[in-house]
Amino acid sequence: VLTPFREILEERRAAGAAAGAFTCYNGETASGVLRAAETAGVPAVLLVSAGSLRAPGGRFLLPMLRAAAERAGVPACVQLDHVADLDLARAALEAGAEAIMADGSKLPYAENVAYVRAVAAEAARRGAGVEVELGHIEGGEDVAAATAAGALTDPDEAAAFVAETGADCLAVSIGNVHGAYAAPPDLDWERLARIRELVDLPLSLHGASGLPDGDVQRAVSLGIAKVNVNAEIRARLLVELERRLPEAQPGANLLDLGGALESAVAEVVAAKLELLGGGVAAKEDAA
Ligand SMILES: [Zn+2]
């Protein structure tokens, strides 16, 4: 069921849980994500990257993901992940994105505010939501340097930033990074608690692939209402592809191969969703 981004996050926050947001590259990844969400009885955010939209055939991906979200048995929506390009954000909204992650985190503060406000205005016209980032969450290529260099979210600045931009969700940088971790990071819990005190919005945690389960659960208990997962899905897909390819090749059996990839994604996603809490099973336990 297509559901507004804001509504999904607020419902998860109220449930003391977090929404899982998973990068979808094609039909198999999307149906794997939604199958796991339906089994768990929790909502899901289907993430599409700017790179995917720009790729050949990218113009078909977003409408397909939106159709999948509409037909899902749980609340779902499509979000364009990390975009620093207003035109691409606009195109995604036109193609049916329910949310934009307006990433101006590499810009100086004032320019970041101006960029996010422009995206937020476009999104508001279509009833879509906006996620912002303050403090820069580095990519996986230079993990050690990124962590050492800091660039963590400043709680006071974050409070001012969300007030100025009218954002619906704030991505925090508390020592988390995108991609794989060389070693489990030392997340700055005090900083997260302080942000939580000052920012009354659902918070999101990116780079959750490879974080110890206990850290993810602790983050949710401290107010993280959305968790982005990408690297673990990609890694698992490639392992599955390598394993299944020899048996698929003789008969050129694409359907079985596609089904196996979908199941592999569903397994990764199911494990994450259980960590994020608030599912049908958890509700039954509480009753
Ligand atoms: Zn991210």
PDB file of C-alpha atoms and ligand atoms in Angstrom:
ATOM      1  CA  VAL A   1       0.000   0.000   0.000  1.00  0.00           C
ATOM      2  CA  LEU A   2       1.556   3.256  -1.086  1.00  0.00           C
ATOM      3  CA  THR A   3       1.940   5.310   2.099  1.00  0.00           C
ATOM      4  CA  PRO A   4       3.486   8.754   2.680  1.00  0.00           C
ATOM      5  CA  PHE A   5       7.111   8.661   3.864  1.00  0.00           C
ATOM      6  CA  ARG A   6       6.302  10.859   6.860  1.00  0.00           C
ATOM      7  CA  GLU A   7       3.476   8.575   7.926  1.00  0.00           C
ATOM      8  CA  ILE A   8       5.643   5.463   7.756  1.00  0.00           C
ATOM      9  CA  LEU A   9       8.367   7.072   9.878  1.00  0.00           C
ATOM     10  CA  GLU A  10       6.001   8.565  12.464  1.00  0.00           C
ATOM     11  CA  GLU A  11       4.207   5.237  12.867  1.00  0.00           C
ATOM     12  CA  ARG A  12       7.527   3.426  13.348  1.00  0.00           C
ATOM     13  CA  ARG A  13       8.740   6.044  15.811  1.00  0.00           C
ATOM     14  CA  ALA A  14       5.520   5.744  17.826  1.00  0.00           C
ATOM     15  CA  ALA A  15       5.981   1.957  17.856  1.00  0.00           C
ATOM     16  CA  GLY A  16       9.503   2.327  19.276  1.00  0.00           C
ATOM     17  CA  ALA A  17      10.787   0.698  16.100  1.00  0.00           C
ATOM     18  CA  ALA A  18      12.519   1.761  12.907  1.00  0.00           C
ATOM     19  CA  ALA A  19      11.564   1.491   9.250  1.00  0.00           C
ATOM     20  CA  GLY A  20      13.942  -0.496   7.078  1.00  0.00           C
ATOM     21  CA  ALA A  21      15.018   1.254   3.878  1.00  0.00           C
ATOM     22  CA  PHE A  22      16.626  -0.993   1.297  1.00  0.00           C
ATOM     23  CA  THR A  23      18.377  -0.139  -1.957  1.00  0.00           C
ATOM     24  CA  CYS A  24      16.556  -1.731  -4.889  1.00  0.00           C
ATOM     25  CA  TYR A  25      18.365  -2.281  -8.165  1.00  0.00           C
ATOM     26  CA  ASN A  26      15.745  -4.225 -10.080  1.00  0.00           C
ATOM     27  CA  GLY A  27      12.562  -6.255  -9.764  1.00  0.00           C
ATOM     28  CA  GLU A  28      14.178  -9.114  -7.857  1.00  0.00           C
ATOM     29  CA  THR A  29      15.553  -6.849  -5.144  1.00  0.00           C
ATOM     30  CA  ALA A  30      12.248  -4.980  -4.782  1.00  0.00           C
ATOM     31  CA  SER A  31      10.150  -8.126  -4.552  1.00  0.00           C
ATOM     32  CA  GLY A  32      12.641  -9.675  -2.105  1.00  0.00           C
ATOM     33  CA  VAL A  33      12.394  -6.599   0.130  1.00  0.00           C
ATOM     34  CA  LEU A  34       8.603  -6.492  -0.003  1.00  0.00           C
ATOM     35  CA  ARG A  35       8.217 -10.223   0.563  1.00  0.00           C
ATOM     36  CA  ALA A  36      10.272  -9.959   3.767  1.00  0.00           C
ATOM     37  CA  ALA A  37       8.328  -6.882   4.909  1.00  0.00           C
ATOM     38  CA  GLU A  38       4.992  -8.600   4.276  1.00  0.00           C
ATOM     39  CA  THR A  39       6.090 -11.688   6.210  1.00  0.00           C
ATOM     40  CA  ALA A  40       7.205  -9.515   9.139  1.00  0.00           C
ATOM     41  CA  GLY A  41       4.120  -7.305   8.915  1.00  0.00           C
ATOM     42  CA  VAL A  42       6.138  -4.082   8.834  1.00  0.00           C
ATOM     43  CA  PRO A  43       6.469  -1.205   6.351  1.00  0.00           C
ATOM     44  CA  ALA A  44       9.373  -0.826   3.951  1.00  0.00           C
ATOM     45  CA  VAL A  45      11.060   2.025   2.117  1.00  0.00           C
ATOM     46  CA  LEU A  46      12.336   1.129  -1.349  1.00  0.00           C
ATOM     47  CA  LEU A  47      15.468   3.143  -2.016  1.00  0.00           C
ATOM     48  CA  VAL A  48      16.656   4.017  -5.477  1.00  0.00           C
ATOM     49  CA  SER A  49      20.063   5.575  -5.987  1.00  0.00           C
ATOM     50  CA  ALA A  50      20.793   8.561  -8.184  1.00  0.00           C
ATOM     51  CA  GLY A  51      23.241   6.351 -10.076  1.00  0.00           C
ATOM     52  CA  SER A  52      20.472   3.847 -10.860  1.00  0.00           C
ATOM     53  CA  LEU A  53      18.241   6.623 -12.188  1.00  0.00           C
ATOM     54  CA  ARG A  54      21.016   7.909 -14.429  1.00  0.00           C
ATOM     55  CA  ALA A  55      21.889   4.431 -15.737  1.00  0.00           C
ATOM     56  CA  PRO A  56      20.545   3.173 -19.081  1.00  0.00           C
ATOM     57  CA  GLY A  57      16.992   2.042 -18.415  1.00  0.00           C
ATOM     58  CA  GLY A  58      16.925   4.052 -15.197  1.00  0.00           C
ATOM     59  CA  ARG A  59      13.782   5.881 -16.269  1.00  0.00           C
ATOM     60  CA  PHE A  60      11.861   2.592 -15.991  1.00  0.00           C
ATOM     61  CA  LEU A  61      13.090   1.712 -12.513  1.00  0.00           C
ATOM     62  CA  LEU A  62      11.271   4.295 -10.420  1.00  0.00           C
ATOM     63  CA  PRO A  63       7.793   3.719 -11.915  1.00  0.00           C
ATOM     64  CA  MET A  64       8.341  -0.017 -11.454  1.00  0.00           C
ATOM     65  CA  LEU A  65       9.285   0.410  -7.789  1.00  0.00           C
ATOM     66  CA  ARG A  66       6.296   2.655  -7.249  1.00  0.00           C
ATOM     67  CA  ALA A  67       4.009   0.023  -8.769  1.00  0.00           C
ATOM     68  CA  ALA A  68       5.564  -2.548  -6.427  1.00  0.00           C
ATOM     69  CA  ALA A  69       4.947  -0.273  -3.408  1.00  0.00           C
ATOM     70  CA  GLU A  70       1.329   0.232  -4.473  1.00  0.00           C
ATOM     71  CA  ARG A  71       0.732  -3.507  -4.674  1.00  0.00           C
ATOM     72  CA  ALA A  72       2.560  -4.371  -1.436  1.00  0.00           C
ATOM     73  CA  GLY A  73       0.571  -5.859   1.427  1.00  0.00           C
ATOM     74  CA  VAL A  74       2.283  -3.477   3.880  1.00  0.00           C
ATOM     75  CA  PRO A  75       2.814   0.310   3.885  1.00  0.00           C
ATOM     76  CA  ALA A  76       5.567   1.137   1.412  1.00  0.00           C
ATOM     77  CA  CYS A  77       7.036   4.045  -0.509  1.00  0.00           C
ATOM     78  CA  VAL A  78       9.899   4.861  -2.855  1.00  0.00           C
ATOM     79  CA  GLN A  79      12.676   7.252  -1.904  1.00  0.00           C
ATOM     80  CA  LEU A  80      15.403   8.700  -4.090  1.00  0.00           C
ATOM     81  CA  ASP A  81      18.511   8.231  -1.974  1.00  0.00           C
ATOM     82  CA  HIS A  82      21.353  10.788  -1.696  1.00  0.00           C
ATOM     83  CA  VAL A  83      20.807  13.315  -4.434  1.00  0.00           C
ATOM     84  CA  ALA A  84      22.693  16.588  -4.742  1.00  0.00           C
ATOM     85  CA  ASP A  85      21.044  17.555  -8.047  1.00  0.00           C
ATOM     86  CA  LEU A  86      17.767  19.501  -7.959  1.00  0.00           C
ATOM     87  CA  ASP A  87      16.813  18.492 -11.517  1.00  0.00           C
ATOM     88  CA  LEU A  88      17.208  14.805 -10.742  1.00  0.00           C
ATOM     89  CA  ALA A  89      15.192  15.214  -7.525  1.00  0.00           C
ATOM     90  CA  ARG A  90      12.439  16.915  -9.526  1.00  0.00           C
ATOM     91  CA  ALA A  91      12.465  14.152 -12.156  1.00  0.00           C
ATOM     92  CA  ALA A  92      12.195  11.505  -9.435  1.00  0.00           C
ATOM     93  CA  LEU A  93       9.209  13.274  -7.860  1.00  0.00           C
ATOM     94  CA  GLU A  94       7.544  13.423 -11.263  1.00  0.00           C
ATOM     95  CA  ALA A  95       8.205   9.701 -11.759  1.00  0.00           C
ATOM     96  CA  GLY A  96       6.507   8.855  -8.454  1.00  0.00           C
ATOM     97  CA  ALA A  97       9.080   9.084  -5.638  1.00  0.00           C
ATOM     98  CA  GLU A  98       7.368   9.657  -2.287  1.00  0.00           C
ATOM     99  CA  ALA A  99      10.515  11.012  -0.684  1.00  0.00           C
ATOM    100  CA  ILE A 100      13.853  12.561  -1.531  1.00  0.00           C
ATOM    101  CA  MET A 101      17.059  12.311   0.452  1.00  0.00           C
ATOM    102  CA  ALA A 102      18.299  15.831  -0.293  1.00  0.00           C
ATOM    103  CA  ASP A 103      22.002  15.463   0.361  1.00  0.00           C
ATOM    104  CA  GLY A 104      23.679  18.830   0.457  1.00  0.00           C
ATOM    105  CA  SER A 105      26.057  17.651   3.145  1.00  0.00           C
ATOM    106  CA  LYS A 106      29.129  18.447   1.046  1.00  0.00           C
ATOM    107  CA  LEU A 107      27.994  22.056   0.666  1.00  0.00           C
ATOM    108  CA  PRO A 108      28.728  24.884   3.075  1.00  0.00           C
ATOM    109  CA  TYR A 109      25.897  25.259   5.617  1.00  0.00           C
ATOM    110  CA  ALA A 110      24.047  28.151   3.944  1.00  0.00           C
ATOM    111  CA  GLU A 111      24.145  26.490   0.517  1.00  0.00           C
ATOM    112  CA  ASN A 112      22.999  23.215   2.037  1.00  0.00           C
ATOM    113  CA  VAL A 113      19.997  25.052   3.541  1.00  0.00           C
ATOM    114  CA  ALA A 114      19.160  26.699   0.196  1.00  0.00           C
ATOM    115  CA  TYR A 115      19.436  23.430  -1.718  1.00  0.00           C
ATOM    116  CA  VAL A 116      17.280  21.490   0.751  1.00  0.00           C
ATOM    117  CA  ARG A 117      14.641  24.227   0.808  1.00  0.00           C
ATOM    118  CA  ALA A 118      14.400  24.074  -2.974  1.00  0.00           C
ATOM    119  CA  VAL A 119      13.935  20.289  -2.903  1.00  0.00           C
ATOM    120  CA  ALA A 120      11.466  20.560  -0.007  1.00  0.00           C
ATOM    121  CA  ALA A 121       9.363  23.059  -1.956  1.00  0.00           C
ATOM    122  CA  GLU A 122       9.215  20.695  -4.953  1.00  0.00           C
ATOM    123  CA  ALA A 123       8.397  17.749  -2.705  1.00  0.00           C
ATOM    124  CA  ALA A 124       5.692  19.621  -0.800  1.00  0.00           C
ATOM    125  CA  ARG A 125       3.860  20.410  -4.031  1.00  0.00           C
ATOM    126  CA  ARG A 126       3.445  16.663  -4.524  1.00  0.00           C
ATOM    127  CA  GLY A 127       2.886  15.710  -0.889  1.00  0.00           C
ATOM    128  CA  ALA A 128       6.273  13.999  -0.781  1.00  0.00           C
ATOM    129  CA  GLY A 129       8.764  14.007   2.091  1.00  0.00           C
ATOM    130  CA  VAL A 130      12.369  15.111   2.466  1.00  0.00           C
ATOM    131  CA  GLU A 131      15.241  13.609   4.399  1.00  0.00           C
ATOM    132  CA  VAL A 132      18.327  15.689   5.067  1.00  0.00           C
ATOM    133  CA  GLU A 133      21.832  15.064   6.271  1.00  0.00           C
ATOM    134  CA  LEU A 134      24.049  17.215   8.378  1.00  0.00           C
ATOM    135  CA  GLY A 135      27.568  16.151   9.062  1.00  0.00           C
ATOM    136  CA  HIS A 136      28.916  14.030   6.277  1.00  0.00           C
ATOM    137  CA  ILE A 137      28.589  10.250   6.258  1.00  0.00           C
ATOM    138  CA  GLU A 138      31.609   9.111   4.289  1.00  0.00           C
ATOM    139  CA  GLY A 139      31.692   6.356   1.710  1.00  0.00           C
ATOM    140  CA  GLY A 140      33.438   3.055   2.303  1.00  0.00           C
ATOM    141  CA  GLU A 141      36.586   3.772   0.370  1.00  0.00           C
ATOM    142  CA  ASP A 142      38.315   5.654   3.153  1.00  0.00           C
ATOM    143  CA  VAL A 143      36.648   4.439   6.293  1.00  0.00           C
ATOM    144  CA  ALA A 144      39.488   5.016   8.700  1.00  0.00           C
ATOM    145  CA  ALA A 145      40.165   8.520   7.411  1.00  0.00           C
ATOM    146  CA  ALA A 146      36.474   9.399   7.498  1.00  0.00           C
ATOM    147  CA  THR A 147      36.030   8.271  11.053  1.00  0.00           C
ATOM    148  CA  ALA A 148      39.222   9.997  12.132  1.00  0.00           C
ATOM    149  CA  ALA A 149      38.283  13.213  10.335  1.00  0.00           C
ATOM    150  CA  GLY A 150      34.981  13.291  12.175  1.00  0.00           C
ATOM    151  CA  ALA A 151      32.429  15.478  10.411  1.00  0.00           C
ATOM    152  CA  LEU A 152      29.878  14.201  12.886  1.00  0.00           C
ATOM    153  CA  THR A 153      26.450  15.821  13.244  1.00  0.00           C
ATOM    154  CA  ASP A 154      26.487  18.824  15.572  1.00  0.00           C
ATOM    155  CA  PRO A 155      23.285  18.628  17.685  1.00  0.00           C
ATOM    156  CA  ASP A 156      22.679  22.393  17.948  1.00  0.00           C
ATOM    157  CA  GLU A 157      23.384  22.976  14.283  1.00  0.00           C
ATOM    158  CA  ALA A 158      21.073  20.067  13.409  1.00  0.00           C
ATOM    159  CA  ALA A 159      18.208  21.612  15.381  1.00  0.00           C
ATOM    160  CA  ALA A 160      18.610  24.912  13.522  1.00  0.00           C
ATOM    161  CA  PHE A 161      18.998  23.144  10.198  1.00  0.00           C
ATOM    162  CA  VAL A 162      15.780  21.125  10.371  1.00  0.00           C
ATOM    163  CA  ALA A 163      13.862  24.205  11.512  1.00  0.00           C
ATOM    164  CA  GLU A 164      15.194  26.228   8.576  1.00  0.00           C
ATOM    165  CA  THR A 165      14.637  23.539   5.950  1.00  0.00           C
ATOM    166  CA  GLY A 166      11.309  21.999   7.000  1.00  0.00           C
ATOM    167  CA  ALA A 167      12.740  18.501   6.671  1.00  0.00           C
ATOM    168  CA  ASP A 168      10.806  15.369   7.647  1.00  0.00           C
ATOM    169  CA  CYS A 169      13.757  13.222   8.670  1.00  0.00           C
ATOM    170  CA  LEU A 170      17.374  13.834   9.664  1.00  0.00           C
ATOM    171  CA  ALA A 171      20.213  11.454   8.807  1.00  0.00           C
ATOM    172  CA  VAL A 172      22.771  11.503  11.585  1.00  0.00           C
ATOM    173  CA  SER A 173      26.492  11.061  11.338  1.00  0.00           C
ATOM    174  CA  ILE A 174      27.640   9.513  14.612  1.00  0.00           C
ATOM    175  CA  GLY A 175      30.581   7.443  13.361  1.00  0.00           C
ATOM    176  CA  ASN A 176      28.539   5.378  10.897  1.00  0.00           C
ATOM    177  CA  VAL A 177      29.790   5.153   7.317  1.00  0.00           C
ATOM    178  CA  HIS A 178      28.543   3.768   4.040  1.00  0.00           C
ATOM    179  CA  GLY A 179      29.862   0.456   2.751  1.00  0.00           C
ATOM    180  CA  ALA A 180      31.751  -2.141   4.704  1.00  0.00           C
ATOM    181  CA  TYR A 181      33.474  -1.470   8.017  1.00  0.00           C
ATOM    182  CA  ALA A 182      37.081  -2.515   8.474  1.00  0.00           C
ATOM    183  CA  ALA A 183      36.239  -2.949  12.156  1.00  0.00           C
ATOM    184  CA  PRO A 184      33.017  -2.278  14.081  1.00  0.00           C
ATOM    185  CA  PRO A 185      32.879   1.504  14.543  1.00  0.00           C
ATOM    186  CA  ASP A 186      32.625   3.252  17.875  1.00  0.00           C
ATOM    187  CA  LEU A 187      29.314   5.037  17.519  1.00  0.00           C
ATOM    188  CA  ASP A 188      28.895   8.277  19.441  1.00  0.00           C
ATOM    189  CA  TRP A 189      25.838   7.412  21.564  1.00  0.00           C
ATOM    190  CA  GLU A 190      25.958  10.588  23.628  1.00  0.00           C
ATOM    191  CA  ARG A 191      25.803  12.623  20.471  1.00  0.00           C
ATOM    192  CA  LEU A 192      22.792  10.635  19.262  1.00  0.00           C
ATOM    193  CA  ALA A 193      20.993  11.156  22.574  1.00  0.00           C
ATOM    194  CA  ARG A 194      21.707  14.897  22.424  1.00  0.00           C
ATOM    195  CA  ILE A 195      20.422  15.138  18.828  1.00  0.00           C
ATOM    196  CA  ARG A 196      17.320  13.230  19.932  1.00  0.00           C
ATOM    197  CA  GLU A 197      16.722  15.836  22.665  1.00  0.00           C
ATOM    198  CA  LEU A 198      17.048  18.788  20.320  1.00  0.00           C
ATOM    199  CA  VAL A 199      15.502  17.491  17.094  1.00  0.00           C
ATOM    200  CA  ASP A 200      11.886  16.396  17.235  1.00  0.00           C
ATOM    201  CA  LEU A 201      11.911  14.517  13.930  1.00  0.00           C
ATOM    202  CA  PRO A 202      12.383  10.883  12.978  1.00  0.00           C
ATOM    203  CA  LEU A 203      16.149  10.291  12.731  1.00  0.00           C
ATOM    204  CA  SER A 204      17.775   7.970  10.252  1.00  0.00           C
ATOM    205  CA  LEU A 205      20.929   5.892  10.350  1.00  0.00           C
ATOM    206  CA  HIS A 206      22.767   5.207   7.109  1.00  0.00           C
ATOM    207  CA  GLY A 207      25.540   2.688   6.620  1.00  0.00           C
ATOM    208  CA  ALA A 208      23.902   0.032   8.788  1.00  0.00           C
ATOM    209  CA  SER A 209      25.437  -2.804   6.750  1.00  0.00           C
ATOM    210  CA  GLY A 210      27.994  -4.503   8.933  1.00  0.00           C
ATOM    211  CA  LEU A 211      27.050  -2.724  12.156  1.00  0.00           C
ATOM    212  CA  PRO A 212      26.812  -5.198  15.027  1.00  0.00           C
ATOM    213  CA  ASP A 213      23.173  -6.163  15.715  1.00  0.00           C
ATOM    214  CA  GLY A 214      23.393  -4.764  19.236  1.00  0.00           C
ATOM    215  CA  ASP A 215      24.446  -1.366  17.891  1.00  0.00           C
ATOM    216  CA  VAL A 216      21.509  -1.250  15.488  1.00  0.00           C
ATOM    217  CA  GLN A 217      19.087  -2.118  18.285  1.00  0.00           C
ATOM    218  CA  ARG A 218      20.644   0.431  20.602  1.00  0.00           C
ATOM    219  CA  ALA A 219      20.312   3.090  17.902  1.00  0.00           C
ATOM    220  CA  VAL A 220      16.621   2.285  17.512  1.00  0.00           C
ATOM    221  CA  SER A 221      16.117   2.460  21.277  1.00  0.00           C
ATOM    222  CA  LEU A 222      17.738   5.922  21.191  1.00  0.00           C
ATOM    223  CA  GLY A 223      15.285   7.213  18.609  1.00  0.00           C
ATOM    224  CA  ILE A 224      16.514   6.100  15.185  1.00  0.00           C
ATOM    225  CA  ALA A 225      13.305   5.621  13.154  1.00  0.00           C
ATOM    226  CA  LYS A 226      14.785   4.661   9.787  1.00  0.00           C
ATOM    227  CA  VAL A 227      17.751   2.486   8.926  1.00  0.00           C
ATOM    228  CA  ASN A 228      19.280   2.336   5.420  1.00  0.00           C
ATOM    229  CA  VAL A 229      20.747  -0.923   4.183  1.00  0.00           C
ATOM    230  CA  ASN A 230      22.554  -1.343   0.890  1.00  0.00           C
ATOM    231  CA  ALA A 231      25.989  -3.016   1.026  1.00  0.00           C
ATOM    232  CA  GLU A 232      24.750  -6.222   2.659  1.00  0.00           C
ATOM    233  CA  ILE A 233      22.118  -6.709  -0.024  1.00  0.00           C
ATOM    234  CA  ARG A 234      24.654  -6.243  -2.802  1.00  0.00           C
ATOM    235  CA  ALA A 235      27.162  -8.594  -1.201  1.00  0.00           C
ATOM    236  CA  ARG A 236      24.571 -11.309  -0.643  1.00  0.00           C
ATOM    237  CA  LEU A 237      23.224 -10.989  -4.193  1.00  0.00           C
ATOM    238  CA  LEU A 238      26.673 -11.520  -5.693  1.00  0.00           C
ATOM    239  CA  VAL A 239      27.379 -14.549  -3.526  1.00  0.00           C
ATOM    240  CA  GLU A 240      24.045 -16.067  -4.526  1.00  0.00           C
ATOM    241  CA  LEU A 241      24.614 -15.271  -8.194  1.00  0.00           C
ATOM    242  CA  GLU A 242      28.012 -16.957  -8.162  1.00  0.00           C
ATOM    243  CA  ARG A 243      26.566 -20.020  -6.438  1.00  0.00           C
ATOM    244  CA  ARG A 244      23.534 -20.381  -8.726  1.00  0.00           C
ATOM    245  CA  LEU A 245      25.050 -19.464 -12.066  1.00  0.00           C
ATOM    246  CA  PRO A 246      26.617 -22.887 -12.833  1.00  0.00           C
ATOM    247  CA  GLU A 247      23.273 -24.680 -12.472  1.00  0.00           C
ATOM    248  CA  ALA A 248      21.342 -21.957 -14.331  1.00  0.00           C
ATOM    249  CA  GLN A 249      23.654 -21.784 -17.340  1.00  0.00           C
ATOM    250  CA  PRO A 250      23.023 -25.191 -18.998  1.00  0.00           C
ATOM    251  CA  GLY A 251      19.301 -24.558 -19.501  1.00  0.00           C
ATOM    252  CA  ALA A 252      19.584 -20.758 -19.490  1.00  0.00           C
ATOM    253  CA  ASN A 253      17.072 -20.858 -16.660  1.00  0.00           C
ATOM    254  CA  LEU A 254      16.449 -17.231 -15.752  1.00  0.00           C
ATOM    255  CA  LEU A 255      13.278 -17.714 -13.739  1.00  0.00           C
ATOM    256  CA  ASP A 256      14.826 -20.039 -11.166  1.00  0.00           C
ATOM    257  CA  LEU A 257      17.883 -17.812 -10.972  1.00  0.00           C
ATOM    258  CA  GLY A 258      15.727 -14.729 -10.436  1.00  0.00           C
ATOM    259  CA  GLY A 259      13.718 -16.536  -7.778  1.00  0.00           C
ATOM    260  CA  ALA A 260      16.884 -17.558  -5.945  1.00  0.00           C
ATOM    261  CA  LEU A 261      18.180 -13.973  -5.977  1.00  0.00           C
ATOM    262  CA  GLU A 262      14.847 -12.687  -4.687  1.00  0.00           C
ATOM    263  CA  SER A 263      14.903 -15.214  -1.838  1.00  0.00           C
ATOM    264  CA  ALA A 264      18.468 -14.243  -0.946  1.00  0.00           C
ATOM    265  CA  VAL A 265      17.454 -10.576  -0.687  1.00  0.00           C
ATOM    266  CA  ALA A 266      14.391 -11.512   1.365  1.00  0.00           C
ATOM    267  CA  GLU A 267      16.622 -13.371   3.837  1.00  0.00           C
ATOM    268  CA  VAL A 268      18.975 -10.422   4.372  1.00  0.00           C
ATOM    269  CA  VAL A 269      16.041  -8.034   4.715  1.00  0.00           C
ATOM    270  CA  ALA A 270      14.109 -10.294   7.107  1.00  0.00           C
ATOM    271  CA  ALA A 271      17.083 -10.398   9.485  1.00  0.00           C
ATOM    272  CA  LYS A 272      17.374  -6.593   9.461  1.00  0.00           C
ATOM    273  CA  LEU A 273      13.648  -6.069   9.935  1.00  0.00           C
ATOM    274  CA  GLU A 274      13.686  -8.303  12.981  1.00  0.00           C
ATOM    275  CA  LEU A 275      16.400  -6.109  14.508  1.00  0.00           C
ATOM    276  CA  LEU A 276      14.407  -2.962  13.791  1.00  0.00           C
ATOM    277  CA  GLY A 277      11.410  -4.259  15.737  1.00  0.00           C
ATOM    278  CA  GLY A 278       7.736  -3.476  15.725  1.00  0.00           C
ATOM    279  CA  GLY A 279       6.618  -6.400  13.585  1.00  0.00           C
ATOM    280  CA  VAL A 280       3.474  -8.502  13.825  1.00  0.00           C
ATOM    281  CA  ALA A 281       5.208 -11.049  16.048  1.00  0.00           C
ATOM    282  CA  ALA A 282       6.524  -8.344  18.400  1.00  0.00           C
ATOM    283  CA  LYS A 283       3.048  -6.846  18.728  1.00  0.00           C
ATOM    284  CA  GLU A 284       1.606 -10.246  19.620  1.00  0.00           C
ATOM    285  CA  ASP A 285       4.248 -10.646  22.317  1.00  0.00           C
ATOM    286  CA  ALA A 286       3.294  -7.289  23.803  1.00  0.00           C
ATOM    287  CA  ALA A 287      -0.436  -8.101  23.847  1.00  0.00           C
TER     288      ALA A 287
HETATM  289 ZN    ZN B   1      23.124   6.870   2.817  1.00  0.00          ZN
END
